PDB file of C-alpha atoms in Angstrom:
ATOM      1  CA  MET A   3      94.571  38.296  35.927  1.00 79.00           C
ATOM      2  CA  ASN A   4      96.581  36.106  33.542  1.00 86.00           C
ATOM      3  CA  PHE A   5      95.125  35.980  30.029  1.00 95.00           C
ATOM      4  CA  GLN A   6      98.086  34.457  28.228  1.00 95.00           C
ATOM      5  CA  PRO A   7      95.844  32.069  26.196  1.00 96.00           C
ATOM      6  CA  GLN A   8      94.081  35.061  24.642  1.00 98.00           C
ATOM      7  CA  ILE A   9      97.411  36.738  23.905  1.00 98.00           C
ATOM      8  CA  ALA A  10      98.497  33.523  22.171  1.00 98.00           C
ATOM      9  CA  SER A  11      95.268  33.410  20.157  1.00 98.00           C
ATOM     10  CA  ALA A  12      95.602  37.052  19.110  1.00 98.00           C
ATOM     11  CA  ALA A  13      99.260  36.493  18.183  1.00 98.00           C
ATOM     12  CA  ARG A  14      98.363  33.554  15.924  1.00 98.00           C
ATOM     13  CA  GLU A  15      95.779  35.692  14.172  1.00 99.00           C
ATOM     14  CA  ALA A  16      98.198  38.610  13.755  1.00 99.00           C
ATOM     15  CA  ALA A  17     100.767  36.237  12.250  1.00 99.00           C
ATOM     16  CA  ARG A  18      98.168  34.842   9.834  1.00 99.00           C
ATOM     17  CA  ILE A  19      97.135  38.329   8.738  1.00 99.00           C
ATOM     18  CA  THR A  20     100.660  39.667   8.237  1.00 99.00           C
ATOM     19  CA  ALA A  21     101.639  36.577   6.240  1.00 99.00           C
ATOM     20  CA  ALA A  22      98.991  37.500   3.657  1.00 98.00           C
ATOM     21  CA  VAL A  23     100.055  41.147   3.224  1.00 98.00           C
ATOM     22  CA  THR A  24     101.619  41.759  -0.185  1.00 98.00           C
ATOM     23  CA  PRO A  25     104.247  44.423  -0.959  1.00 97.00           C
ATOM     24  CA  GLY A  26     101.744  46.223  -3.175  1.00 97.00           C
ATOM     25  CA  GLN A  27      99.404  46.719  -0.218  1.00 98.00           C
ATOM     26  CA  LEU A  28     101.946  48.494   1.983  1.00 98.00           C
ATOM     27  CA  SER A  29     101.140  51.981   0.691  1.00 97.00           C
ATOM     28  CA  GLY A  30      97.378  51.635   1.139  1.00 97.00           C
ATOM     29  CA  PRO A  31      95.135  53.331   3.705  1.00 97.00           C
ATOM     30  CA  THR A  32      94.135  51.833   7.038  1.00 97.00           C
ATOM     31  CA  PRO A  33      91.347  52.486   9.547  1.00 96.00           C
ATOM     32  CA  CYS A  34      93.982  54.464  11.504  1.00 92.00           C
ATOM     33  CA  PRO A  35      94.148  57.865   9.780  1.00 88.00           C
ATOM     34  CA  ASP A  36      97.735  58.483  10.921  1.00 89.00           C
ATOM     35  CA  TYR A  37      99.069  55.223   9.437  1.00 94.00           C
ATOM     36  CA  ASP A  38      99.353  53.792   5.970  1.00 97.00           C
ATOM     37  CA  THR A  39      99.649  50.016   5.804  1.00 98.00           C
ATOM     38  CA  ARG A  40     103.466  50.075   5.993  1.00 98.00           C
ATOM     39  CA  ALA A  41     103.495  52.312   9.081  1.00 98.00           C
ATOM     40  CA  LEU A  42     100.817  50.175  10.724  1.00 97.00           C
ATOM     41  CA  ALA A  43     102.727  46.954  10.002  1.00 98.00           C
ATOM     42  CA  ASN A  44     105.916  48.502  11.395  1.00 97.00           C
ATOM     43  CA  HIS A  45     104.025  49.626  14.509  1.00 95.00           C
ATOM     44  CA  LEU A  46     102.731  46.073  14.984  1.00 96.00           C
ATOM     45  CA  VAL A  47     106.198  44.569  14.699  1.00 97.00           C
ATOM     46  CA  ALA A  48     107.841  47.116  16.989  1.00 96.00           C
ATOM     47  CA  TYR A  49     105.297  47.224  19.782  1.00 93.00           C
ATOM     48  CA  THR A  50     103.329  43.979  19.694  1.00 94.00           C
ATOM     49  CA  GLY A  51     106.167  41.761  18.585  1.00 95.00           C
ATOM     50  CA  ILE A  52     109.435  43.045  19.992  1.00 95.00           C
ATOM     51  CA  GLY A  53     107.917  45.368  22.597  1.00 94.00           C
ATOM     52  CA  MET A  54     105.603  42.719  23.994  1.00 96.00           C
ATOM     53  CA  GLU A  55     108.512  40.373  24.697  1.00 97.00           C
ATOM     54  CA  LEU A  56     110.654  43.152  26.157  1.00 96.00           C
ATOM     55  CA  ARG A  57     107.880  44.252  28.522  1.00 96.00           C
ATOM     56  CA  ALA A  58     107.351  40.688  29.803  1.00 97.00           C
ATOM     57  CA  ARG A  59     111.090  40.393  30.446  1.00 96.00           C
ATOM     58  CA  ARG A  60     111.298  43.913  31.959  1.00 96.00           C
ATOM     59  CA  GLU A  61     113.879  44.956  29.358  1.00 93.00           C
ATOM     60  CA  PRO A  62     114.068  48.448  27.809  1.00 89.00           C
ATOM     61  CA  HIS A  63     113.015  49.195  24.247  1.00 86.00           C
ATOM     62  CA  PRO A  64     115.882  50.062  21.893  1.00 88.00           C
ATOM     63  CA  ASP A  65     115.841  53.760  21.000  1.00 84.00           C
ATOM     64  CA  ASP A  66     115.562  53.089  17.266  1.00 86.00           C
ATOM     65  CA  LEU A  67     112.653  50.636  17.485  1.00 86.00           C
ATOM     66  CA  ALA A  68     109.937  53.093  16.431  1.00 83.00           C
ATOM     67  CA  GLY A  69     111.856  54.351  13.411  1.00 87.00           C
ATOM     68  CA  ARG A  70     112.653  51.017  11.771  1.00 94.00           C
ATOM     69  CA  ASP A  71     111.079  49.889   8.506  1.00 97.00           C
ATOM     70  CA  PHE A  72     110.684  46.193   9.231  1.00 98.00           C
ATOM     71  CA  THR A  73     108.647  45.748   6.045  1.00 98.00           C
ATOM     72  CA  ALA A  74     111.719  46.546   3.927  1.00 97.00           C
ATOM     73  CA  ASP A  75     112.884  42.999   4.669  1.00 97.00           C
ATOM     74  CA  PRO A  76     111.133  40.561   2.310  1.00 96.00           C
ATOM     75  CA  ASP A  77     110.782  38.088   5.202  1.00 98.00           C
ATOM     76  CA  TRP A  78     109.309  40.629   7.625  1.00 98.00           C
ATOM     77  CA  ALA A  79     106.043  38.728   8.172  1.00 98.00           C
ATOM     78  CA  ALA A  80     107.810  35.437   8.942  1.00 99.00           C
ATOM     79  CA  GLU A  81     110.203  37.240  11.290  1.00 98.00           C
ATOM     80  CA  TYR A  82     107.239  38.928  12.990  1.00 98.00           C
ATOM     81  CA  ALA A  83     105.537  35.538  13.449  1.00 99.00           C
ATOM     82  CA  ALA A  84     108.713  34.151  15.043  1.00 98.00           C
ATOM     83  CA  GLN A  85     108.942  37.230  17.277  1.00 98.00           C
ATOM     84  CA  LEU A  86     105.314  36.777  18.306  1.00 98.00           C
ATOM     85  CA  ASP A  87     106.141  33.204  19.331  1.00 98.00           C
ATOM     86  CA  ARG A  88     108.921  34.561  21.562  1.00 98.00           C
ATOM     87  CA  SER A  89     106.563  37.185  22.996  1.00 98.00           C
ATOM     88  CA  VAL A  90     103.875  34.608  23.756  1.00 98.00           C
ATOM     89  CA  ALA A  91     106.506  32.402  25.406  1.00 98.00           C
ATOM     90  CA  ALA A  92     107.695  35.330  27.535  1.00 98.00           C
ATOM     91  CA  TRP A  93     104.136  35.952  28.774  1.00 98.00           C
ATOM     92  CA  ALA A  94     103.720  32.216  29.495  1.00 97.00           C
ATOM     93  CA  ASP A  95     106.147  32.674  32.385  1.00 97.00           C
ATOM     94  CA  PRO A  96     104.030  33.310  35.519  1.00 97.00           C
ATOM     95  CA  ALA A  97     106.652  35.824  36.697  1.00 97.00           C
ATOM     96  CA  ALA A  98     105.720  38.098  33.775  1.00 97.00           C
ATOM     97  CA  TRP A  99     102.326  38.667  35.411  1.00 97.00           C
ATOM     98  CA  GLU A 100     103.731  39.694  38.800  1.00 97.00           C
ATOM     99  CA  GLY A 101     104.495  43.163  40.085  1.00 97.00           C
ATOM    100  CA  GLU A 102     104.799  46.215  37.906  1.00 97.00           C
ATOM    101  CA  ILE A 103     106.311  46.913  34.513  1.00 96.00           C
ATOM    102  CA  GLY A 104     108.071  50.151  33.632  1.00 88.00           C
ATOM    103  CA  THR A 105     106.454  52.049  30.784  1.00 78.00           C
ATOM    104  CA  GLY A 106     109.015  54.766  30.215  1.00 73.00           C
ATOM    105  CA  GLU A 107     106.850  57.275  32.090  1.00 76.00           C
ATOM    106  CA  GLY A 108     106.306  55.292  35.258  1.00 86.00           C
ATOM    107  CA  ALA A 109     105.136  51.793  36.046  1.00 92.00           C
ATOM    108  CA  MET A 110     101.895  49.876  35.748  1.00 93.00           C
ATOM    109  CA  PRO A 111     100.694  46.561  37.146  1.00 96.00           C
ATOM    110  CA  ALA A 112     101.852  43.736  34.893  1.00 97.00           C
ATOM    111  CA  ASP A 113      98.325  42.680  33.952  1.00 95.00           C
ATOM    112  CA  ALA A 114      97.413  46.262  32.968  1.00 94.00           C
ATOM    113  CA  THR A 115     100.506  46.447  30.773  1.00 95.00           C
ATOM    114  CA  ALA A 116      99.612  43.092  29.239  1.00 97.00           C
ATOM    115  CA  GLY A 117      96.105  44.432  28.632  1.00 96.00           C
ATOM    116  CA  MET A 118      97.452  47.416  26.710  1.00 94.00           C
ATOM    117  CA  LEU A 119      99.704  45.177  24.631  1.00 96.00           C
ATOM    118  CA  PHE A 120      96.831  42.766  23.957  1.00 98.00           C
ATOM    119  CA  LEU A 121      94.632  45.694  22.909  1.00 97.00           C
ATOM    120  CA  GLU A 122      97.346  46.997  20.568  1.00 96.00           C
ATOM    121  CA  LEU A 123      97.898  43.531  19.113  1.00 98.00           C
ATOM    122  CA  THR A 124      94.249  42.741  18.464  1.00 98.00           C
ATOM    123  CA  LEU A 125      93.033  46.134  17.271  1.00 98.00           C
ATOM    124  CA  HIS A 126      96.001  46.848  15.019  1.00 98.00           C
ATOM    125  CA  ALA A 127      95.882  43.339  13.567  1.00 98.00           C
ATOM    126  CA  TRP A 128      92.191  44.018  12.893  1.00 98.00           C
ATOM    127  CA  ASP A 129      93.208  47.327  11.254  1.00 98.00           C
ATOM    128  CA  LEU A 130      95.775  45.540   9.096  1.00 98.00           C
ATOM    129  CA  ALA A 131      93.258  42.866   8.135  1.00 98.00           C
ATOM    130  CA  ARG A 132      90.704  45.475   7.047  1.00 98.00           C
ATOM    131  CA  ALA A 133      93.357  47.476   5.181  1.00 98.00           C
ATOM    132  CA  THR A 134      94.383  44.411   3.179  1.00 98.00           C
ATOM    133  CA  GLY A 135      90.947  42.959   2.476  1.00 97.00           C
ATOM    134  CA  GLN A 136      91.095  40.216   5.089  1.00 98.00           C
ATOM    135  CA  ASP A 137      88.765  39.193   7.875  1.00 96.00           C
ATOM    136  CA  TYR A 138      89.927  39.245  11.475  1.00 98.00           C
ATOM    137  CA  ARG A 139      88.962  36.042  13.260  1.00 97.00           C
ATOM    138  CA  ALA A 140      88.712  36.022  17.042  1.00 97.00           C
ATOM    139  CA  ASP A 141      87.397  33.221  19.211  1.00 96.00           C
ATOM    140  CA  GLU A 142      84.730  34.154  21.758  1.00 97.00           C
ATOM    141  CA  GLU A 143      87.128  34.358  24.714  1.00 97.00           C
ATOM    142  CA  THR A 144      89.563  36.605  22.857  1.00 98.00           C
ATOM    143  CA  ALA A 145      86.794  38.901  21.600  1.00 98.00           C
ATOM    144  CA  ALA A 146      85.217  39.098  25.075  1.00 98.00           C
ATOM    145  CA  LEU A 147      88.553  39.997  26.657  1.00 98.00           C
ATOM    146  CA  LEU A 148      89.199  42.614  23.992  1.00 98.00           C
ATOM    147  CA  LEU A 149      85.846  44.243  24.712  1.00 98.00           C
ATOM    148  CA  THR A 150      86.604  44.245  28.449  1.00 98.00           C
ATOM    149  CA  VAL A 151      90.045  45.807  27.945  1.00 97.00           C
ATOM    150  CA  VAL A 152      88.759  48.407  25.480  1.00 98.00           C
ATOM    151  CA  ARG A 153      86.017  49.383  27.947  1.00 97.00           C
ATOM    152  CA  GLU A 154      88.607  49.708  30.736  1.00 95.00           C
ATOM    153  CA  GLN A 155      91.110  51.732  28.715  1.00 95.00           C
ATOM    154  CA  ALA A 156      89.031  53.669  26.163  1.00 96.00           C
ATOM    155  CA  GLU A 157      89.056  56.994  27.995  1.00 94.00           C
ATOM    156  CA  MET A 158      92.814  56.892  28.556  1.00 92.00           C
ATOM    157  CA  TYR A 159      93.376  56.053  24.882  1.00 93.00           C
ATOM    158  CA  ARG A 160      91.118  58.935  23.849  1.00 94.00           C
ATOM    159  CA  ARG A 161      93.058  61.350  26.089  1.00 93.00           C
ATOM    160  CA  TYR A 162      96.223  60.423  24.201  1.00 90.00           C
ATOM    161  CA  GLN A 163      94.515  60.415  20.779  1.00 88.00           C
ATOM    162  CA  GLY A 164      94.887  56.634  20.468  1.00 90.00           C
ATOM    163  CA  PHE A 165      91.138  56.179  19.953  1.00 94.00           C
ATOM    164  CA  GLY A 166      88.599  58.297  18.150  1.00 93.00           C
ATOM    165  CA  ALA A 167      85.074  58.972  19.341  1.00 95.00           C
ATOM    166  CA  PRO A 168      83.035  55.797  19.726  1.00 96.00           C
ATOM    167  CA  VAL A 169      81.152  54.650  16.644  1.00 95.00           C
ATOM    168  CA  THR A 170      77.602  53.343  16.906  1.00 95.00           C
ATOM    169  CA  PRO A 171      77.924  49.585  16.542  1.00 93.00           C
ATOM    170  CA  PRO A 172      75.743  47.689  14.115  1.00 87.00           C
ATOM    171  CA  GLU A 173      72.557  46.102  15.413  1.00 93.00           C
ATOM    172  CA  GLY A 174      73.272  42.683  16.872  1.00 94.00           C
ATOM    173  CA  ALA A 175      77.004  43.413  17.071  1.00 96.00           C
ATOM    174  CA  ARG A 176      79.163  40.765  18.674  1.00 96.00           C
ATOM    175  CA  ASP A 177      82.000  41.473  21.130  1.00 98.00           C
ATOM    176  CA  LEU A 178      84.661  42.044  18.448  1.00 97.00           C
ATOM    177  CA  GLU A 179      82.502  44.567  16.582  1.00 97.00           C
ATOM    178  CA  LEU A 180      81.541  46.262  19.857  1.00 98.00           C
ATOM    179  CA  ALA A 181      85.216  46.612  20.833  1.00 98.00           C
ATOM    180  CA  VAL A 182      86.141  47.956  17.403  1.00 98.00           C
ATOM    181  CA  ALA A 183      83.288  50.498  17.510  1.00 97.00           C
ATOM    182  CA  LEU A 184      84.102  51.571  21.079  1.00 97.00           C
ATOM    183  CA  SER A 185      87.697  52.200  19.988  1.00 97.00           C
ATOM    184  CA  GLY A 186      86.443  54.693  17.391  1.00 96.00           C
ATOM    185  CA  ARG A 187      86.753  52.405  14.376  1.00 96.00           C
ATOM    186  CA  ASP A 188      84.046  51.599  11.848  1.00 94.00           C
ATOM    187  CA  PRO A 189      83.493  47.824  12.107  1.00 93.00           C
ATOM    188  CA  TYR A 190      82.752  47.778   8.358  1.00 90.00           C
ATOM    189  CA  TRP A 191      85.678  49.924   7.237  1.00 93.00           C
ATOM    190  CA  GLY A 192      87.089  48.840   3.896  1.00 83.00           C
ATOM    191  CA  ALA A 193      90.021  50.095   1.853  1.00 56.00           C
TER     192      ALA A 193
END
């Protein structure tokens, strides 16, 4: 299943959110207990910016990718937005959705890999938005896809400590809030 339009939508939202992050916010807490705002922003850049393009192109990740402090560059958010554009363009190629993609520990179908990257992009952009006092805006199709992917991958993410225990969603929760709650995040978390 090709869901490149939802990846593009999520990428635009991630770029909007990162553009509003100030240097003074980089040491603050996030909904992810293992990350402060700087570590979360660096994770976003490494895996949902650079990593997303590399996976689509079937290229290996550089060894030093995870250890870089991208936020040390004053233009990090603009560079991330440009990288997201390249990532979205890479996934616009129909060949990106064919076959399998190596994950470092094996291979997965391309659409499953894209689903993981989409999940990382949307949830961590949501985390960054909450950590910096912003709202995350998702159109209905993007939120519905996120909920579907979270439902499909929640148990695997929990096995690897990527998700906490599900949180009871608020009454009348929409797809975005349901996905956030299912991933173990409090939909109303605030810094």
